[in-house]
Amino acid sequence: MLEYLSYFKSARQNPFKRNNLLNFSSPTDENGYNDFFLMNDLITNIYLDFIARVRQSELVEYCKIRTAKSISLDNTFKSAGKAALVQKDGQRQNPMKGSVLSAINEEGEGLTWTYCMSASPVETRELLQDISKCHDVMGVARPSAVIVDNCCQVRRYVIEGLGNDTSVLLDVYHFIIWFVTFMPI
């Protein structure tokens, strides 16, 4: 597999070289495919390596030019947890080991994102500290509000990440769900 990816990478570096990708070997070839299954861990590790080598430097440059007066934070933990692989015997397996936490500004522009391995609010604080540093370096005021779907759980970490002047607010969708659930009609 790595040989295949190495060949593809070298082909991209030389635009005049013809891209003749090789077929996978037969499942019984001991020096090739050898009935090796692509497991969830392997795919996750390849994606994390890709992020570390390519996207991390892009993100740093992208972050340098984006600012925000308010931030909307969202993560995909709940939706990622619903994805499942069904085995032949009907058993379900959840392949997701983490989630993506993203931040957008009031214009809908992406400020940053990170791949989180847990649902810990500490990862939220670290992401906001990075945003805070970018604002400080550019000499721009830090965001005054952060809109999240779990404001009670992350309030402390948002304030630690951006400062005491930051308002932490519940997003409209989750407010409506809370209101319908707990307010008598």
N, CA and C of each residue as an Amber inpcrd file, in Angstrom:
protein
   555
   0.8340000  -1.1890000   0.0000000   0.0000000   0.0000000   0.0000000
   0.8790000   1.2520000   0.0000000   1.9180000   1.2840000   0.8550000
   2.7960000   2.4500000   0.9140000   3.5610000   2.6240000  -0.3970000
   3.9220000   1.5090000  -1.0330000   4.6120000   1.5940000  -2.3160000
   3.7050000   2.2460000  -3.3540000   2.4490000   1.8760000  -3.3340000
   1.4560000   2.4410000  -4.2530000   1.3220000   3.9450000  -4.0250000
   1.2210000   4.3640000  -2.7570000   1.0960000   5.7750000  -2.4320000
   2.3770000   6.5350000  -2.7720000   3.5390000   5.9130000  -2.5510000
   4.8150000   6.5460000  -2.8930000   4.9090000   6.7790000  -4.3960000
   4.4910000   5.7960000  -5.1730000   4.5140000   5.9340000  -6.6240000
   3.6020000   7.0720000  -7.0570000   2.4290000   7.1270000  -6.4790000
   1.4690000   8.1710000  -6.8350000   2.0190000   9.5480000  -6.4700000
   2.6720000   9.6510000  -5.3020000   3.2500000  10.9280000  -4.8630000
   4.3500000  11.3680000  -5.8240000   5.2320000  10.4550000  -6.2220000
   6.3100000  10.8190000  -7.1330000   5.7600000  11.2080000  -8.4990000
   4.6870000  10.5960000  -8.9210000   4.0760000  10.9270000 -10.2030000
   3.5140000  12.3410000 -10.1840000   3.0010000  12.7800000  -9.0540000
   2.4440000  14.1290000  -8.9510000   3.5460000  15.1820000  -8.9810000
   4.7530000  14.8590000  -8.5200000   5.8350000  15.8320000  -8.4660000
   6.3940000  16.1310000  -9.8620000   6.2900000  15.1970000 -10.7600000
   6.7760000  15.4120000 -12.1100000   5.5730000  15.4060000 -13.0590000
   5.1080000  16.5830000 -13.4850000   3.8960000  16.6270000 -14.3140000
   4.0870000  16.0230000 -15.7030000   5.3520000  15.8360000 -16.1380000
   5.5980000  15.2890000 -17.4670000   5.7180000  13.7720000 -17.4660000
   5.7250000  13.1810000 -16.2710000   5.8060000  11.7290000 -16.1620000
   4.3950000  11.1580000 -16.2740000   4.2490000  10.1460000 -17.0800000
   2.9360000   9.5370000 -17.2820000   2.4930000   8.8220000 -16.0040000
   1.2400000   9.0040000 -15.6140000   0.6920000   8.3800000 -14.4140000
   0.1070000   7.0130000 -14.7490000   0.9320000   6.0070000 -14.7120000
   0.4500000   4.6450000 -14.9200000   0.3500000   3.9790000 -13.5620000
  -0.8020000   4.0790000 -12.9740000  -0.9920000   3.4580000 -11.6740000
  -1.0910000   1.9500000 -11.8590000  -0.5170000   1.2250000 -10.9260000
  -0.4840000  -0.2260000 -11.0110000  -1.7310000  -0.8230000 -10.3780000
  -2.1610000  -1.9360000 -10.9150000  -3.2850000  -2.6550000 -10.3180000
  -2.8390000  -3.2820000  -9.0100000  -3.7890000  -3.4700000  -8.1190000
  -3.4830000  -4.1770000  -6.8790000  -3.1210000  -5.6160000  -7.2100000
  -2.2840000  -6.2030000  -6.3920000  -1.9010000  -7.5940000  -6.5870000
  -3.0750000  -8.5090000  -6.2550000  -2.9340000  -9.7650000  -6.5840000
  -4.0050000 -10.7120000  -6.2780000  -4.0700000 -10.9430000  -4.7650000
  -5.2290000 -11.3300000  -4.2410000  -5.3710000 -11.5230000  -2.7930000
  -4.4490000 -12.5770000  -2.1940000  -3.9130000 -13.4880000  -3.0160000
  -3.0560000 -14.5500000  -2.4810000  -1.5690000 -14.2440000  -2.6210000
  -1.2120000 -13.1230000  -3.2140000   0.1950000 -12.7610000  -3.3980000
   0.8060000 -12.3700000  -2.0620000   1.8060000 -13.1430000  -1.5910000
   2.4070000 -12.8970000  -0.2780000   3.2040000 -11.6010000  -0.2300000
   3.6880000 -11.1320000  -1.3690000   4.4560000  -9.8920000  -1.4100000
   3.5830000  -8.6740000  -1.7670000   2.3250000  -8.8860000  -1.8330000
   1.4370000  -7.7890000  -2.2100000   0.2800000  -7.6470000  -1.2480000
  -0.8930000  -7.7220000  -1.8110000  -2.1230000  -7.5030000  -1.0570000
  -2.2820000  -8.5090000   0.0790000  -2.1100000  -9.7820000  -0.2080000
  -2.0910000 -10.8650000   0.7770000  -3.3140000 -10.8720000   1.6960000
  -4.4780000 -10.6650000   1.1330000  -5.7330000 -10.7100000   1.8990000
  -5.7430000  -9.7270000   3.0780000  -5.0360000  -8.6190000   2.9460000
  -4.9470000  -7.6130000   4.0070000  -6.1450000  -6.6700000   3.8920000
  -6.8610000  -6.5210000   4.9940000  -8.0410000  -5.6650000   5.0000000
  -7.6710000  -4.2610000   5.4500000  -8.2690000  -3.2710000   4.8330000
  -8.0950000  -1.8970000   5.2770000  -8.9480000  -1.7000000   6.5250000
  -8.3180000  -1.6120000   7.6620000  -9.0260000  -1.4730000   8.9280000
  -9.2150000   0.0080000   9.2530000 -10.1520000   0.2660000  10.1590000
 -10.4690000   1.6320000  10.5630000  -9.2450000   2.3520000  11.1180000
  -8.4120000   1.6280000  11.8840000  -7.2150000   2.2350000  12.4650000
  -6.2530000   2.7040000  11.3810000  -6.0910000   1.9050000  10.3470000
  -5.1830000   2.2620000   9.2660000  -5.6770000   3.5160000   8.5480000
  -6.9590000   3.5700000   8.2480000  -7.5240000   4.7400000   7.5720000
  -7.3870000   5.9820000   8.4530000  -7.6760000   5.8500000   9.7410000
  -7.5360000   6.9810000  10.6690000  -6.0920000   7.4440000  10.7280000
  -5.1410000   6.5150000  10.8060000  -3.7300000   6.8740000  10.8810000
  -3.2450000   7.5640000   9.6050000  -3.6970000   7.0890000   8.4470000
  -3.3230000   7.7350000   7.1850000  -3.8850000   9.1510000   7.1410000
  -5.1370000   9.3300000   7.5740000  -5.7560000  10.6530000   7.5810000
  -5.0300000  11.5910000   8.5490000  -4.6820000  11.1110000   9.7390000
  -3.9670000  11.9400000  10.7070000  -2.5810000  12.3270000  10.1850000
  -1.9090000  11.4030000   9.5110000  -0.6150000  11.7130000   8.9220000
  -0.7610000  12.7690000   7.8340000  -1.7990000  12.6490000   7.0220000
  -2.0760000  13.6400000   5.9770000  -2.3110000  15.0170000   6.5930000
  -3.0970000  15.0740000   7.6690000  -3.3620000  16.3510000   8.3480000
  -2.0610000  16.9500000   8.8690000  -1.2460000  16.1330000   9.5150000
  -0.0040000  16.6290000  10.1110000   0.9620000  17.1470000   9.0500000
   1.0390000  16.4770000   7.8980000   2.0010000  16.8770000   6.8740000
   1.5070000  18.0090000   5.9850000   0.2320000  18.0160000   5.6480000
  -0.2630000  18.9500000   4.6410000  -1.1660000  20.0240000   5.2350000
  -2.2310000  19.6130000   5.8660000  -3.2630000  20.5620000   6.2870000
  -2.8420000  21.4510000   7.4490000  -1.9570000  20.9780000   8.3060000
  -1.5710000  21.7680000   9.4680000  -0.8900000  23.0700000   9.0350000
   0.0230000  23.0030000   8.0750000   0.6860000  24.2210000   7.6110000
  -0.2960000  25.1270000   6.8710000  -1.2120000  24.5400000   6.0960000
  -2.2380000  25.3420000   5.4300000  -3.1100000  26.0470000   6.4510000
  -3.4540000  25.3440000   7.5030000  -4.3140000  25.9060000   8.5400000
  -3.6490000  27.0960000   9.2200000  -2.3670000  26.9860000   9.4790000
  -1.6560000  28.0910000  10.1250000  -1.7110000  29.3320000   9.2430000
  -1.4650000  29.1670000   7.9560000  -1.5150000  30.3070000   7.0360000
  -2.9350000  30.8530000   6.9140000  -3.9070000  29.9760000   6.8520000
  -5.3110000  30.3860000   6.7280000  -5.7610000  31.1430000   7.9740000
  -5.3390000  30.6800000   9.1240000  -5.7170000  31.3150000  10.3890000
  -5.1710000  32.7330000  10.4860000  -4.0290000  32.9820000   9.8670000
  -3.3940000  34.2890000   9.9680000  -4.2110000  35.3970000   9.3070000
  -5.0680000  35.0470000   8.3710000  -5.8130000  36.0880000   7.6520000
  -7.2770000  36.1750000   8.0580000  -7.7600000  35.3000000   8.9010000
  -9.1650000  35.2930000   9.3130000  -9.3220000  35.8360000  10.7220000
 -10.3290000  36.6790000  10.9160000 -10.6460000  37.1970000  12.2390000
 -12.1350000  37.0040000  12.4890000 -12.5430000  37.2560000  13.7310000
 -13.9600000  37.0860000  14.0700000 -14.3570000  38.0320000  15.1890000
 -15.5800000  38.5230000  15.1090000 -16.1860000  39.2510000  16.2270000
 -16.9570000  38.2650000  17.0900000 -17.5090000  37.2340000  16.4300000
 -18.1720000  36.1460000  17.1470000 -17.8260000  34.8350000  16.4470000
 -17.8690000  33.7620000  17.2120000 -17.4880000  32.4490000  16.7020000
 -18.6230000  31.4610000  16.9580000 -18.8700000  30.6210000  15.9840000
 -19.7780000  29.4990000  16.1680000 -18.9410000  28.2310000  16.1610000
 -19.0430000  27.4680000  17.2420000 -18.2990000  26.2090000  17.3600000
 -19.2410000  25.0480000  17.1240000 -18.7650000  24.0530000  16.4170000
 -19.5810000  22.8690000  16.1820000 -18.6610000  21.6670000  16.0850000
 -19.1290000  20.5440000  16.6010000 -18.3870000  19.3040000  16.4230000
 -19.3290000  18.2190000  15.9440000 -18.7440000  17.1660000  15.4110000
 -19.5360000  16.1040000  14.7900000 -19.5880000  14.8460000  15.6360000
 -19.3970000  14.9740000  16.9580000 -19.3590000  13.7750000  17.7940000
 -20.6570000  12.9840000  17.7280000 -21.7960000  13.6530000  17.8200000
 -23.0680000  12.9190000  17.8250000 -23.3290000  12.2650000  16.4790000
 -23.1410000  13.0070000  15.3810000 -23.4040000  12.4130000  14.0740000
 -22.3660000  11.3670000  13.7170000 -21.1100000  11.5740000  14.1090000
 -20.0700000  10.5870000  13.8280000 -20.3320000   9.3010000  14.6030000
 -20.8860000   9.4250000  15.7950000 -21.1820000   8.2500000  16.6080000
 -22.3160000   7.4080000  16.0530000 -23.1180000   7.9840000  15.1550000
 -24.2410000   7.2430000  14.5650000 -23.8020000   6.3720000  13.3890000
 -22.6600000   6.6720000  12.8180000 -22.1600000   5.8790000  11.7010000
 -21.7210000   4.5110000  12.2210000 -22.1130000   3.4690000  11.5150000
 -21.7670000   2.1200000  11.9690000 -21.5330000   1.2030000  10.7750000
 -20.6830000   0.2380000  10.9940000 -20.4780000  -0.8290000  10.0260000
 -21.2580000  -2.0360000  10.5100000 -21.9640000  -2.6810000   9.6170000
 -22.7520000  -3.8550000   9.9830000 -22.0220000  -5.0990000   9.4870000
 -21.7440000  -6.0030000  10.4110000 -21.0580000  -7.2460000  10.0850000
 -22.0480000  -8.2290000   9.4560000 -21.5420000  -9.3300000   8.9210000
 -22.4010000 -10.3400000   8.3020000 -23.4190000 -10.9090000   9.2780000
 -23.0200000 -11.0010000  10.5620000 -23.9300000 -11.5650000  11.5630000
 -24.9020000 -10.5200000  12.1230000 -24.8770000  -9.3140000  11.5760000
 -25.8160000  -8.2750000  12.0030000 -25.3060000  -7.3800000  13.1240000
 -24.1490000  -7.6820000  13.6690000 -23.5980000  -6.8380000  14.7370000
 -23.0890000  -5.5340000  14.1480000 -23.2810000  -4.4630000  14.9280000
 -22.8450000  -3.1360000  14.4930000 -21.5470000  -2.7550000  15.1930000
 -20.6930000  -2.0850000  14.4550000 -19.4280000  -1.6130000  15.0010000
 -19.2680000  -0.1510000  14.6100000 -18.9520000   0.6870000  15.5970000
 -18.7410000   2.1020000  15.3210000 -17.2570000   2.3260000  15.0270000
 -16.9180000   2.7100000  13.7970000 -15.5100000   2.8720000  13.4330000
 -14.8940000   4.2050000  13.8600000 -15.7130000   5.1590000  14.2440000
 -15.1970000   6.4950000  14.5390000 -14.4700000   6.5210000  15.8790000
 -13.2720000   7.0830000  15.8670000 -12.5040000   7.2360000  17.0880000
 -12.4410000   8.6850000  17.5240000 -13.0000000   9.5660000  16.7730000
 -12.9170000  10.9760000  17.1080000 -13.9330000  11.7760000  16.3270000
 -13.6410000  13.0570000  16.2110000 -14.5680000  13.9540000  15.5540000
 -13.8280000  15.2080000  15.1040000 -14.5000000  16.0090000  14.3140000
 -13.9410000  17.2740000  13.8670000 -14.6270000  18.4050000  14.6280000
 -13.8420000  19.2720000  15.2380000 -14.3390000  20.4670000  15.9100000
 -13.9920000  21.6410000  15.0150000 -14.9950000  22.4030000  14.5970000
 -14.7490000  23.5050000  13.6820000 -15.2550000  24.8210000  14.2660000
 -14.6450000  25.9120000  13.8130000 -15.0290000  27.2540000  14.2470000
 -15.2140000  28.1280000  13.0210000 -16.3670000  28.8220000  12.9550000
 -16.6140000  29.7590000  11.8690000 -16.9210000  31.1270000  12.4640000
 -16.6600000  32.1680000  11.6770000 -16.9410000  33.5150000  12.1570000
 -18.3360000  33.9580000  11.7420000 -18.6790000  35.2130000  12.0380000
 -20.0180000  35.7340000  11.7730000 -20.3270000  35.8350000  10.2770000
 -19.3070000  35.7640000   9.4370000 -19.4920000  35.7990000   7.9810000
 -19.6240000  34.3960000   7.3870000 -19.5320000  33.3850000   8.2350000
 -19.5930000  32.0010000   7.7590000 -18.2700000  31.4900000   7.2230000
 -17.1840000  32.2250000   7.4730000 -15.8610000  31.8030000   7.0260000
 -15.2350000  30.8790000   8.0610000 -14.6280000  29.8280000   7.6000000
 -13.9670000  28.9140000   8.5100000 -12.7270000  29.5440000   9.1170000
 -12.6480000  29.5550000  10.4370000 -11.4650000  30.0760000  11.1140000
 -10.4340000  28.9830000  11.3120000 -10.9030000  27.8570000  11.8080000
  -9.9990000  26.7510000  12.0920000 -10.8130000  25.4930000  12.3400000
 -10.1320000  24.3870000  12.3790000 -10.7470000  23.1170000  12.7490000
  -9.6560000  22.2220000  13.2970000 -10.0740000  21.2370000  14.0170000
  -9.1260000  20.2670000  14.5460000  -9.8000000  18.9090000  14.6430000
  -9.0090000  17.8810000  14.5110000  -9.5030000  16.5200000  14.6700000
  -9.3340000  16.1450000  16.1330000 -10.4240000  15.9180000  16.8210000
 -10.4090000  15.6140000  18.2550000 -10.5350000  14.1100000  18.4640000
  -9.7700000  13.5930000  19.3920000  -9.8510000  12.1760000  19.7090000
 -10.8240000  11.8950000  20.8460000 -11.2940000  12.9350000  21.5260000
 -12.2620000  12.7480000  22.6010000 -13.2450000  13.9130000  22.5600000
 -14.2520000  13.8490000  23.3760000 -15.2300000  14.9320000  23.4500000
 -14.8850000  15.8900000  24.5860000 -13.6440000  15.9470000  24.9690000
 -13.2190000  16.7700000  26.0980000 -13.2840000  18.2530000  25.7560000
 -13.8280000  19.0790000  26.6680000 -13.8460000  20.5230000  26.4470000
 -12.4460000  21.1350000  26.4180000 -11.4530000  20.4040000  26.8950000
 -10.0740000  20.8950000  26.8570000  -9.6430000  21.1290000  25.4080000
 -10.0820000  20.2730000  24.4990000  -9.7570000  20.4520000  23.0840000
 -10.3890000  21.7270000  22.5420000 -11.5690000  22.0780000  23.0500000
 -12.2130000  23.3370000  22.6750000 -11.3640000  24.5120000  23.1510000
 -10.8830000  24.4540000  24.3880000 -10.0510000  25.5270000  24.9230000
  -8.7900000  25.7060000  24.0880000  -8.1370000  24.6110000  23.7310000
  -6.9050000  24.6920000  22.9490000  -7.1590000  25.3320000  21.5840000
  -8.2540000  24.9690000  20.9390000  -8.5990000  25.5540000  19.6510000
  -8.8270000  27.0630000  19.7990000  -9.5400000  27.4640000  20.8500000
  -9.8180000  28.8890000  21.0690000  -8.5600000  29.6580000  21.4650000
  -7.6430000  29.0290000  22.1670000  -6.3740000  29.6870000  22.4870000
  -5.5880000  29.9900000  21.2180000  -5.6330000  29.0830000  20.2510000
  -4.9630000  29.3260000  18.9730000  -5.6040000  30.5070000  18.2410000
  -6.9320000  30.5750000  18.2500000  -7.6290000  31.7090000  17.6330000
  -7.2520000  33.0030000  18.3440000  -7.2010000  32.9510000  19.6610000
  -6.8360000  34.1150000  20.4590000  -5.4300000  34.6070000  20.1060000
  -4.4930000  33.6800000  19.9550000  -3.1220000  34.0470000  19.5910000
  -3.0780000  34.7290000  18.2260000  -3.8330000  34.2070000  17.2630000
  -3.8730000  34.8130000  15.9250000  -4.3960000  36.2450000  16.0030000
  -5.4460000  36.4680000  16.7720000  -6.0070000  37.8140000  16.9260000
  -4.9940000  38.7480000  17.5950000  -4.2950000  38.2520000  18.6120000
  -3.2990000  39.0670000  19.3110000  -2.1550000  39.4620000  18.3830000
  -1.6820000  38.5150000  17.5720000  -0.5800000  38.7860000  16.6500000
  -0.9940000  39.8300000  15.6130000  -2.2330000  39.7740000  15.1410000
  -2.7110000  40.7270000  14.1370000  -3.1380000  42.0540000  14.7610000
  -3.1970000  42.1150000  16.0870000  -3.6150000  43.3500000  16.7410000
  -5.1060000  43.6160000  16.6230000  -5.8820000  42.5560000  16.5140000
  -7.3380000  42.6470000  16.3790000  -7.9790000  42.1960000  17.6850000
  -9.0980000  42.8240000  18.0420000  -9.8010000  42.4290000  19.2650000
 -10.2470000  40.9760000  19.1740000 -10.1560000  40.2890000  20.2870000
 -10.6050000  38.8970000  20.3460000 -12.1250000  38.8340000  20.1830000
 -12.6410000  37.6930000  19.7430000 -14.0880000  37.5560000  19.6040000
 -14.8050000  37.8090000  20.9380000 -15.9460000  38.4890000  20.8600000
 -16.6750000  38.8330000  22.0840000 -17.7480000  37.8090000  22.4270000
 -18.0760000  36.9190000  21.4770000 -19.1260000  35.9220000  21.7330000
 -18.7710000  34.6090000  21.0570000 -19.1450000  33.5220000  21.7260000
 -18.9810000  32.1800000  21.1710000 -20.3300000  31.4750000  21.2870000
 -20.8230000  30.9810000  20.1610000 -22.1140000  30.2890000  20.1280000
 -21.8210000  28.8010000  20.0030000 -22.3470000  28.0160000  20.9380000
 -22.0870000  26.5770000  20.9860000 -23.3870000  25.8190000  21.2520000
 -23.3420000  24.5150000  21.0760000 -24.5200000  23.6930000  21.3380000
 -24.5260000  23.1100000  22.7490000 -23.4860000  23.3400000  23.4960000
 -23.3890000  22.8180000  24.8600000 -22.7550000  23.8650000  25.7730000
 -23.3800000  25.0280000  25.8460000 -22.7560000  26.1770000  26.5080000
 -22.4340000  25.9280000  27.9840000 -23.2680000  25.2080000  28.6800000
 -23.0200000  24.9690000  30.1110000 -21.7770000  24.1150000  30.3330000
 -21.5030000  23.1950000  29.4180000 -20.3810000  22.2850000  29.5730000
 -19.0400000  22.9170000  29.1740000 -19.0630000  23.8870000  28.2580000
 -17.8010000  24.4330000  27.7610000 -17.5480000  25.8850000  28.1740000
 -18.4640000  26.5040000  28.9170000 -18.3260000  27.9170000  29.2880000
 -16.9490000  28.2200000  29.8890000 -16.5610000  27.4490000  30.8870000
 -15.2770000  27.6820000  31.5690000 -14.1070000  27.6070000  30.5930000
 -14.1360000  26.6380000  29.6870000 -13.0380000  26.4240000  28.7560000
 -13.0000000  27.5100000  27.6770000 -14.1550000  28.0130000  27.2850000
 -14.2100000  29.1190000  26.3230000 -13.5950000  30.3680000  26.9420000
 -13.9460000  30.6550000  28.1940000 -13.4000000  31.8330000  28.8820000
 -11.8990000  31.6820000  29.0870000 -11.4360000  30.4730000  29.4030000
  -9.9960000  30.2370000  29.5260000  -9.2840000  30.4320000  28.1890000
  -9.9600000  30.0970000  27.1010000  -9.3520000  30.2110000  25.7720000
  -9.3440000  31.6190000  25.2160000 -10.4090000  32.3860000  25.4710000
 -10.5320000  33.7150000  24.8580000 -10.5020000  34.8740000  25.8460000
 -10.7750000  34.6290000  27.1120000 -10.7500000  35.7040000  28.1020000
 -12.0960000  35.9100000  28.7800000 -12.0720000  36.6420000  29.8910000
 -13.2670000  36.8470000  30.7210000 -14.3590000  37.6800000  30.0530000
 -14.0100000  38.4700000  29.0530000 -14.9990000  39.3340000  28.4010000
 -15.8440000  38.5960000  27.3640000 -15.6020000  37.3260000  27.1710000
 -16.2990000  36.5560000  26.1390000 -17.6420000  36.0510000  26.6470000
 -18.6930000  36.3050000  25.8700000 -20.0230000  35.7640000  26.1760000
 -20.1480000  34.3850000  25.5380000 -20.6800000  33.4420000  26.2870000
 -20.8980000  32.0860000  25.7820000 -22.4000000  31.8980000  25.6410000
 -22.8530000  31.6220000  24.4190000 -24.2820000  31.5850000  24.1120000
 -24.6820000  30.2460000  23.5100000 -25.9370000  29.8750000  23.7390000
 -26.4920000  28.6390000  23.1820000 -27.0070000  28.9170000  21.7790000
 -26.7260000  28.0170000  20.8380000 -27.2060000  28.2490000  19.4770000
 -28.7290000  28.0950000  19.4000000 -29.3230000  28.6870000  18.3730000
 -30.7800000  28.7850000  18.2530000 -31.4420000  27.4120000  18.2040000
 -30.9040000  26.5030000  17.4310000 -31.5070000  25.1790000  17.2970000
 -31.6130000  24.4890000  18.6570000 -30.5370000  24.4880000  19.4100000
 -30.5510000  23.8040000  20.7030000 -31.3880000  24.5630000  21.7300000
 -31.4830000  25.8930000  21.5830000 -32.3680000  26.6530000  22.4550000
 -33.8280000  26.2580000  22.2150000 -34.2200000  26.1340000  20.9510000
 -35.6000000  25.7530000  20.6300000 -35.9020000  24.3640000  21.1780000
 -34.9880000  23.4230000  21.0050000 -35.1910000  22.0740000  21.5420000
 -35.3360000  22.1300000  23.0560000 -34.4800000  22.8920000  23.7380000
 -34.5590000  23.0370000  25.1890000 -35.9030000  23.6540000  25.5800000
 -36.3140000  24.6960000  24.8830000 -37.5480000  25.4060000  25.2050000
 -38.7560000  24.4800000  25.0430000 -38.8340000  23.7570000  23.9460000
 -39.9670000  22.8670000  23.6990000 -40.0000000  21.7360000  24.7120000
 -38.8280000  21.2680000  25.1250000 -38.7470000  20.1410000  26.0430000
 -39.1390000  20.5290000  27.4710000 -38.6830000  21.6950000  27.9310000
 -38.8250000  22.0260000  29.3450000 -39.8870000  23.0740000  29.6770000
 -40.4170000  23.7620000  28.7030000 -41.4130000  24.7990000  28.9890000
 -42.8190000  24.2240000  28.7400000 -43.7120000  24.3250000  29.7300000
 -45.0770000  23.8220000  29.5180000 -45.8210000  24.7210000  28.5180000
 -46.6240000  24.0770000  27.7260000 -47.4040000  24.8290000  26.7330000
 -48.8530000  24.8650000  27.1240000
